[in-house]
């Protein structure tokens, strides 16, 4: 190859590299507060690093996952338990580490890369008003199931969002694990945001909640102990398409740096700023990034 040819080849390689880096990153997200915060935070963070970003959130889990598999979404924050059970149909009882390693291995075959898991575990839980749970002497999910079968609790209502009532890792598997058949009269389905209000306002007696939701502490709810350890680990983790990482080699370290800041208390605090204090998602995300020198 002549000197001129080598120069021209180098220019072509540089141009292709710049084109790949300049491609817009599509950041996805689901439709509840925690996901909307993480979507906004990730978009603002990556824009601050010089990336072109297209933010698309508010999706259901299955729609979002399908969009990523089809190449319409480059990255979003997913939960290890959801990835393993809902998308890969694995129902084995696994430790948090085993859950992460299994889903990482399975999804790598599909071109989806799980980066480092954060310490924010947004697992499902069942909650009651603290004073009511104390009055009834209920501490565990087994206690609650027994109470529902008693004359005192047979007409109690449990609030569930639509997804929890239908998911493989949701209500049906919970009832199977605790060997209980719940009559339809005990279940009240509603949107995710309403389950907390319904419990606080005594419209229902029990509610499914997310462990890192700030309203659990703000409303003084008591989270029933999962005494049969049914609910898996749901570590919040960035998942990125393999071809996206190949085109943006620094992206993994950058997202891992953000994920390292997340834990249960941090995430619950961020959620509470939106759902309890009424701050905007964009402001909460921006303030967090600035406080941690990421913006």
Tab-separated table of C-alpha atoms in Angstrom:
chain	number	residue	atom	x	y	z
A	1	UNK	CA	0.000	0.000	0.000
A	2	UNK	CA	1.351	3.416	-0.950
A	3	UNK	CA	1.742	6.254	1.537
A	4	UNK	CA	-1.244	8.100	-0.034
A	5	UNK	CA	-3.374	4.947	0.168
A	6	UNK	CA	-2.510	4.498	3.844
A	7	UNK	CA	-3.501	8.115	4.546
A	8	UNK	CA	-6.804	7.679	2.703
A	9	UNK	CA	-7.537	4.436	4.556
A	10	UNK	CA	-6.860	6.118	7.892
A	11	UNK	CA	-9.226	8.940	6.970
A	12	UNK	CA	-11.961	6.438	6.095
A	13	UNK	CA	-11.500	4.591	9.411
A	14	UNK	CA	-11.566	7.862	11.355
A	15	UNK	CA	-14.681	9.008	9.520
A	16	UNK	CA	-16.481	5.729	10.188
A	17	UNK	CA	-15.493	5.884	13.866
A	18	UNK	CA	-16.767	9.432	14.198
A	19	UNK	CA	-20.011	8.471	12.452
A	20	UNK	CA	-20.544	5.583	14.868
A	21	UNK	CA	-19.872	7.794	17.871
A	22	UNK	CA	-22.171	10.490	16.502
A	23	UNK	CA	-25.115	8.106	16.105
A	24	UNK	CA	-28.006	9.001	18.388
A	25	UNK	CA	-28.351	6.859	21.512
A	26	UNK	CA	-31.968	5.892	22.150
A	27	UNK	CA	-32.580	5.693	25.905
A	28	UNK	CA	-35.706	3.798	26.908
A	29	UNK	CA	-37.705	3.525	30.093
A	30	UNK	CA	-40.872	2.077	31.592
A	31	UNK	CA	-43.867	4.061	32.782
A	32	UNK	CA	-43.470	4.342	36.557
A	33	UNK	CA	-41.623	6.933	38.621
A	34	UNK	CA	-38.346	5.111	39.226
A	35	UNK	CA	-37.962	4.249	35.562
A	36	UNK	CA	-38.889	7.751	34.432
A	37	UNK	CA	-36.274	9.182	36.801
A	38	UNK	CA	-33.580	6.822	35.536
A	39	UNK	CA	-34.491	7.483	31.917
A	40	UNK	CA	-34.298	11.247	32.409
A	41	UNK	CA	-31.125	10.999	34.473
A	42	UNK	CA	-29.403	8.796	31.907
A	43	UNK	CA	-30.431	11.035	29.020
A	44	UNK	CA	-29.184	14.188	30.786
A	45	UNK	CA	-25.974	12.466	31.889
A	46	UNK	CA	-25.128	11.181	28.418
A	47	UNK	CA	-25.988	14.511	26.807
A	48	UNK	CA	-23.594	16.148	29.239
A	49	UNK	CA	-20.902	13.734	28.046
A	50	UNK	CA	-21.484	14.830	24.452
A	51	UNK	CA	-23.769	12.103	23.137
A	52	UNK	CA	-26.808	12.790	20.989
A	53	UNK	CA	-29.727	11.269	22.885
A	54	UNK	CA	-33.300	10.365	21.999
A	55	UNK	CA	-35.296	9.644	25.174
A	56	UNK	CA	-38.278	7.281	24.864
A	57	UNK	CA	-39.933	6.209	28.075
A	58	UNK	CA	-43.376	5.419	29.453
A	59	UNK	CA	-43.422	1.920	27.934
A	60	UNK	CA	-44.652	-1.366	29.354
A	61	UNK	CA	-42.010	-3.968	30.197
A	62	UNK	CA	-42.674	-6.329	27.288
A	63	UNK	CA	-42.966	-3.529	24.728
A	64	UNK	CA	-39.702	-1.987	25.914
A	65	UNK	CA	-37.830	-5.274	25.870
A	66	UNK	CA	-39.103	-6.099	22.371
A	67	UNK	CA	-38.061	-2.645	21.163
A	68	UNK	CA	-34.540	-3.212	22.475
A	69	UNK	CA	-34.283	-6.650	20.907
A	70	UNK	CA	-35.420	-5.132	17.592
A	71	UNK	CA	-32.822	-2.370	17.762
A	72	UNK	CA	-35.269	0.480	18.397
A	73	UNK	CA	-33.908	1.080	21.912
A	74	UNK	CA	-30.175	1.141	22.624
A	75	UNK	CA	-30.225	1.029	26.400
A	76	UNK	CA	-32.409	1.217	29.484
A	77	UNK	CA	-32.387	0.175	33.148
A	78	UNK	CA	-33.869	-3.260	33.741
A	79	UNK	CA	-34.288	-5.462	36.809
A	80	UNK	CA	-32.458	-8.773	37.097
A	81	UNK	CA	-35.529	-10.682	38.302
A	82	UNK	CA	-37.631	-9.344	35.439
A	83	UNK	CA	-34.955	-10.221	32.894
A	84	UNK	CA	-34.615	-13.747	34.193
A	85	UNK	CA	-38.237	-14.685	34.855
A	86	UNK	CA	-40.343	-12.577	32.500
A	87	UNK	CA	-38.086	-12.538	29.440
A	88	UNK	CA	-36.113	-15.784	29.800
A	89	UNK	CA	-38.774	-17.872	31.572
A	90	UNK	CA	-36.361	-19.122	34.243
A	91	UNK	CA	-38.173	-19.761	37.527
A	92	UNK	CA	-35.388	-21.480	39.486
A	93	UNK	CA	-34.766	-20.161	42.995
A	94	UNK	CA	-31.443	-18.328	42.652
A	95	UNK	CA	-29.326	-16.051	44.812
A	96	UNK	CA	-28.922	-12.415	43.692
A	97	UNK	CA	-25.506	-13.231	42.226
A	98	UNK	CA	-26.812	-16.321	40.454
A	99	UNK	CA	-29.772	-14.377	39.102
A	100	UNK	CA	-27.503	-11.722	37.626
A	101	UNK	CA	-25.017	-14.198	36.159
A	102	UNK	CA	-27.748	-16.341	34.603
A	103	UNK	CA	-29.627	-13.492	32.951
A	104	UNK	CA	-26.366	-11.898	31.794
A	105	UNK	CA	-25.327	-15.143	30.108
A	106	UNK	CA	-28.717	-15.791	28.504
A	107	UNK	CA	-29.151	-12.262	27.175
A	108	UNK	CA	-25.597	-12.055	25.822
A	109	UNK	CA	-26.668	-14.668	23.276
A	110	UNK	CA	-29.331	-12.199	22.110
A	111	UNK	CA	-26.890	-9.311	21.753
A	112	UNK	CA	-27.964	-7.627	25.001
A	113	UNK	CA	-25.274	-6.825	27.557
A	114	UNK	CA	-26.016	-6.486	31.265
A	115	UNK	CA	-23.534	-4.077	32.830
A	116	UNK	CA	-22.766	-3.944	36.562
A	117	UNK	CA	-25.833	-4.359	38.800
A	118	UNK	CA	-26.556	-1.526	41.201
A	119	UNK	CA	-27.397	-2.047	44.870
A	120	UNK	CA	-30.953	-0.806	44.312
A	121	UNK	CA	-33.223	-3.850	44.611
A	122	UNK	CA	-36.723	-2.826	43.550
A	123	UNK	CA	-38.381	-6.107	44.383
A	124	UNK	CA	-42.110	-6.567	44.758
A	125	UNK	CA	-43.526	-6.538	48.276
A	126	UNK	CA	-46.877	-6.533	50.065
A	127	UNK	CA	-47.627	-3.706	52.485
A	128	UNK	CA	-50.291	-2.686	54.970
A	129	UNK	CA	-50.929	0.415	57.044
A	130	UNK	CA	-48.605	-0.009	60.008
A	131	UNK	CA	-51.218	0.576	62.694
A	132	UNK	CA	-53.648	-1.812	61.001
A	133	UNK	CA	-51.022	-4.574	60.660
A	134	UNK	CA	-50.113	-4.159	64.331
A	135	UNK	CA	-53.786	-4.257	65.342
A	136	UNK	CA	-54.277	-7.543	63.477
A	137	UNK	CA	-50.928	-8.986	64.571
A	138	UNK	CA	-49.725	-9.494	60.981
A	139	UNK	CA	-45.972	-9.548	60.366
A	140	UNK	CA	-45.437	-11.939	57.462
A	141	UNK	CA	-47.106	-12.812	54.180
A	142	UNK	CA	-48.032	-16.162	55.733
A	143	UNK	CA	-49.800	-14.275	58.532
A	144	UNK	CA	-51.683	-12.249	55.921
A	145	UNK	CA	-52.739	-15.345	53.974
A	146	UNK	CA	-54.065	-16.957	57.157
A	147	UNK	CA	-55.932	-13.769	58.046
A	148	UNK	CA	-57.602	-13.672	54.616
A	149	UNK	CA	-59.012	-17.127	55.327
A	150	UNK	CA	-60.465	-16.042	58.668
A	151	UNK	CA	-63.890	-14.543	59.238
A	152	UNK	CA	-62.251	-11.234	60.136
A	153	UNK	CA	-60.246	-10.970	56.909
A	154	UNK	CA	-62.335	-12.812	54.329
A	155	UNK	CA	-63.605	-9.574	52.751
A	156	UNK	CA	-60.296	-7.699	52.868
A	157	UNK	CA	-59.089	-6.064	49.657
A	158	UNK	CA	-55.633	-6.327	48.092
A	159	UNK	CA	-54.654	-3.656	45.558
A	160	UNK	CA	-52.553	-4.750	42.592
A	161	UNK	CA	-51.482	-3.048	39.427
A	162	UNK	CA	-52.382	-4.780	36.164
A	163	UNK	CA	-48.858	-6.016	35.488
A	164	UNK	CA	-48.343	-7.645	38.898
A	165	UNK	CA	-51.621	-9.536	38.593
A	166	UNK	CA	-50.559	-10.983	35.228
A	167	UNK	CA	-46.772	-11.464	35.383
A	168	UNK	CA	-45.102	-14.828	35.867
A	169	UNK	CA	-43.192	-13.395	38.835
A	170	UNK	CA	-46.247	-11.626	40.241
A	171	UNK	CA	-49.397	-12.490	42.128
A	172	UNK	CA	-50.064	-15.931	40.638
A	173	UNK	CA	-46.661	-17.315	41.539
A	174	UNK	CA	-46.867	-15.663	44.963
A	175	UNK	CA	-50.149	-17.419	45.713
A	176	UNK	CA	-48.686	-20.709	44.489
A	177	UNK	CA	-45.635	-20.292	46.722
A	178	UNK	CA	-47.839	-19.623	49.737
A	179	UNK	CA	-50.361	-22.308	48.732
A	180	UNK	CA	-53.318	-19.972	48.781
A	181	UNK	CA	-56.227	-19.458	46.395
A	182	UNK	CA	-57.404	-15.858	46.544
A	183	UNK	CA	-61.084	-15.259	45.729
A	184	UNK	CA	-61.702	-12.587	43.117
A	185	UNK	CA	-63.584	-10.501	45.660
A	186	UNK	CA	-60.310	-9.900	47.525
A	187	UNK	CA	-58.448	-8.426	44.525
A	188	UNK	CA	-58.779	-4.857	43.297
A	189	UNK	CA	-56.790	-3.966	40.152
A	190	UNK	CA	-55.729	-0.388	39.463
A	191	UNK	CA	-52.928	1.732	38.013
A	192	UNK	CA	-49.561	1.558	39.779
A	193	UNK	CA	-49.716	5.079	41.217
A	194	UNK	CA	-53.142	4.496	42.750
A	195	UNK	CA	-52.240	1.454	44.852
A	196	UNK	CA	-50.394	3.626	47.383
A	197	UNK	CA	-53.208	6.154	47.654
A	198	UNK	CA	-55.797	3.401	47.980
A	199	UNK	CA	-53.916	1.855	50.894
A	200	UNK	CA	-53.225	5.173	52.615
A	201	UNK	CA	-56.876	6.233	52.300
A	202	UNK	CA	-58.135	2.868	53.611
A	203	UNK	CA	-59.849	1.941	50.338
A	204	UNK	CA	-57.935	-1.354	50.506
A	205	UNK	CA	-56.266	-3.278	53.341
A	206	UNK	CA	-53.171	-4.624	51.559
A	207	UNK	CA	-51.255	-3.401	48.548
A	208	UNK	CA	-48.501	-4.602	46.301
A	209	UNK	CA	-45.667	-2.084	46.415
A	210	UNK	CA	-42.185	-1.659	45.024
A	211	UNK	CA	-39.520	-1.904	47.714
A	212	UNK	CA	-37.699	1.272	46.656
A	213	UNK	CA	-40.832	3.414	46.312
A	214	UNK	CA	-40.534	6.510	48.510
A	215	UNK	CA	-44.203	6.402	49.441
A	216	UNK	CA	-43.730	3.256	51.535
A	217	UNK	CA	-41.834	5.230	54.192
A	218	UNK	CA	-43.698	8.491	53.654
A	219	UNK	CA	-47.098	6.862	54.257
A	220	UNK	CA	-45.812	4.792	57.193
A	221	UNK	CA	-46.609	1.467	55.545
A	222	UNK	CA	-45.488	-1.821	57.035
A	223	UNK	CA	-43.888	-4.209	54.523
A	224	UNK	CA	-44.862	-7.783	55.293
A	225	UNK	CA	-41.933	-10.167	55.583
A	226	UNK	CA	-41.619	-12.520	52.628
A	227	UNK	CA	-41.121	-15.485	54.973
A	228	UNK	CA	-40.987	-18.031	52.149
A	229	UNK	CA	-38.489	-15.877	50.233
A	230	UNK	CA	-40.610	-15.959	47.119
A	231	UNK	CA	-39.742	-12.663	45.476
A	232	UNK	CA	-36.446	-12.755	43.560
A	233	UNK	CA	-33.785	-10.065	43.480
A	234	UNK	CA	-34.577	-7.137	41.189
A	235	UNK	CA	-31.258	-5.315	40.990
A	236	UNK	CA	-31.528	-2.182	38.843
A	237	UNK	CA	-29.017	-2.642	36.018
A	238	UNK	CA	-28.178	-0.884	32.739
A	239	UNK	CA	-28.745	-3.168	29.738
A	240	UNK	CA	-27.204	-2.104	26.427
A	241	UNK	CA	-27.239	-3.553	22.943
A	242	UNK	CA	-23.921	-5.163	22.067
A	243	UNK	CA	-23.587	-3.232	18.812
A	244	UNK	CA	-24.207	0.019	20.690
A	245	UNK	CA	-21.332	-0.741	23.063
A	246	UNK	CA	-19.111	-1.654	20.129
A	247	UNK	CA	-19.777	1.739	18.559
A	248	UNK	CA	-19.341	3.579	21.871
A	249	UNK	CA	-16.520	1.857	23.780
A	250	UNK	CA	-16.576	4.247	26.772
A	251	UNK	CA	-20.305	3.865	27.366
A	252	UNK	CA	-20.055	0.831	29.668
A	253	UNK	CA	-17.753	2.564	32.159
A	254	UNK	CA	-19.877	5.707	32.034
A	255	UNK	CA	-23.133	3.874	32.816
A	256	UNK	CA	-21.459	1.764	35.492
A	257	UNK	CA	-20.271	4.970	37.190
A	258	UNK	CA	-23.885	6.142	37.399
A	259	UNK	CA	-25.181	2.760	38.566
A	260	UNK	CA	-22.587	2.617	41.345
A	261	UNK	CA	-24.347	5.543	43.044
A	262	UNK	CA	-27.680	3.733	43.323
A	263	UNK	CA	-28.889	1.791	46.344
A	264	UNK	CA	-32.247	1.235	48.070
A	265	UNK	CA	-32.097	4.407	50.187
A	266	UNK	CA	-30.933	6.624	47.325
A	267	UNK	CA	-33.597	5.317	44.968
A	268	UNK	CA	-36.360	5.574	47.569
A	269	UNK	CA	-35.290	9.154	48.255
A	270	UNK	CA	-35.386	10.092	44.583
A	271	UNK	CA	-38.795	8.473	44.142
A	272	UNK	CA	-40.137	10.312	47.187
A	273	UNK	CA	-39.035	13.682	45.810
A	274	UNK	CA	-41.353	13.084	42.865
A	275	UNK	CA	-44.255	11.141	44.386
A	276	UNK	CA	-44.386	12.792	47.815
A	277	UNK	CA	-42.762	16.215	47.442
A	278	UNK	CA	-44.165	16.848	43.960
A	279	UNK	CA	-40.908	17.821	42.235
A	280	UNK	CA	-40.561	17.221	38.513
A	281	UNK	CA	-38.770	14.124	37.289
A	282	UNK	CA	-36.372	16.225	35.217
A	283	UNK	CA	-35.400	18.403	38.180
A	284	UNK	CA	-34.879	15.452	40.527
A	285	UNK	CA	-32.670	13.739	37.948
A	286	UNK	CA	-30.711	16.908	37.207
A	287	UNK	CA	-30.167	17.773	40.877
A	288	UNK	CA	-28.829	14.285	41.589
A	289	UNK	CA	-26.384	14.464	38.709
A	290	UNK	CA	-25.125	17.870	39.814
A	291	UNK	CA	-24.784	16.778	43.435
A	292	UNK	CA	-22.601	13.896	42.286
A	293	UNK	CA	-20.538	15.966	39.817
A	294	UNK	CA	-21.897	14.084	36.814
A	295	UNK	CA	-23.378	17.142	35.160
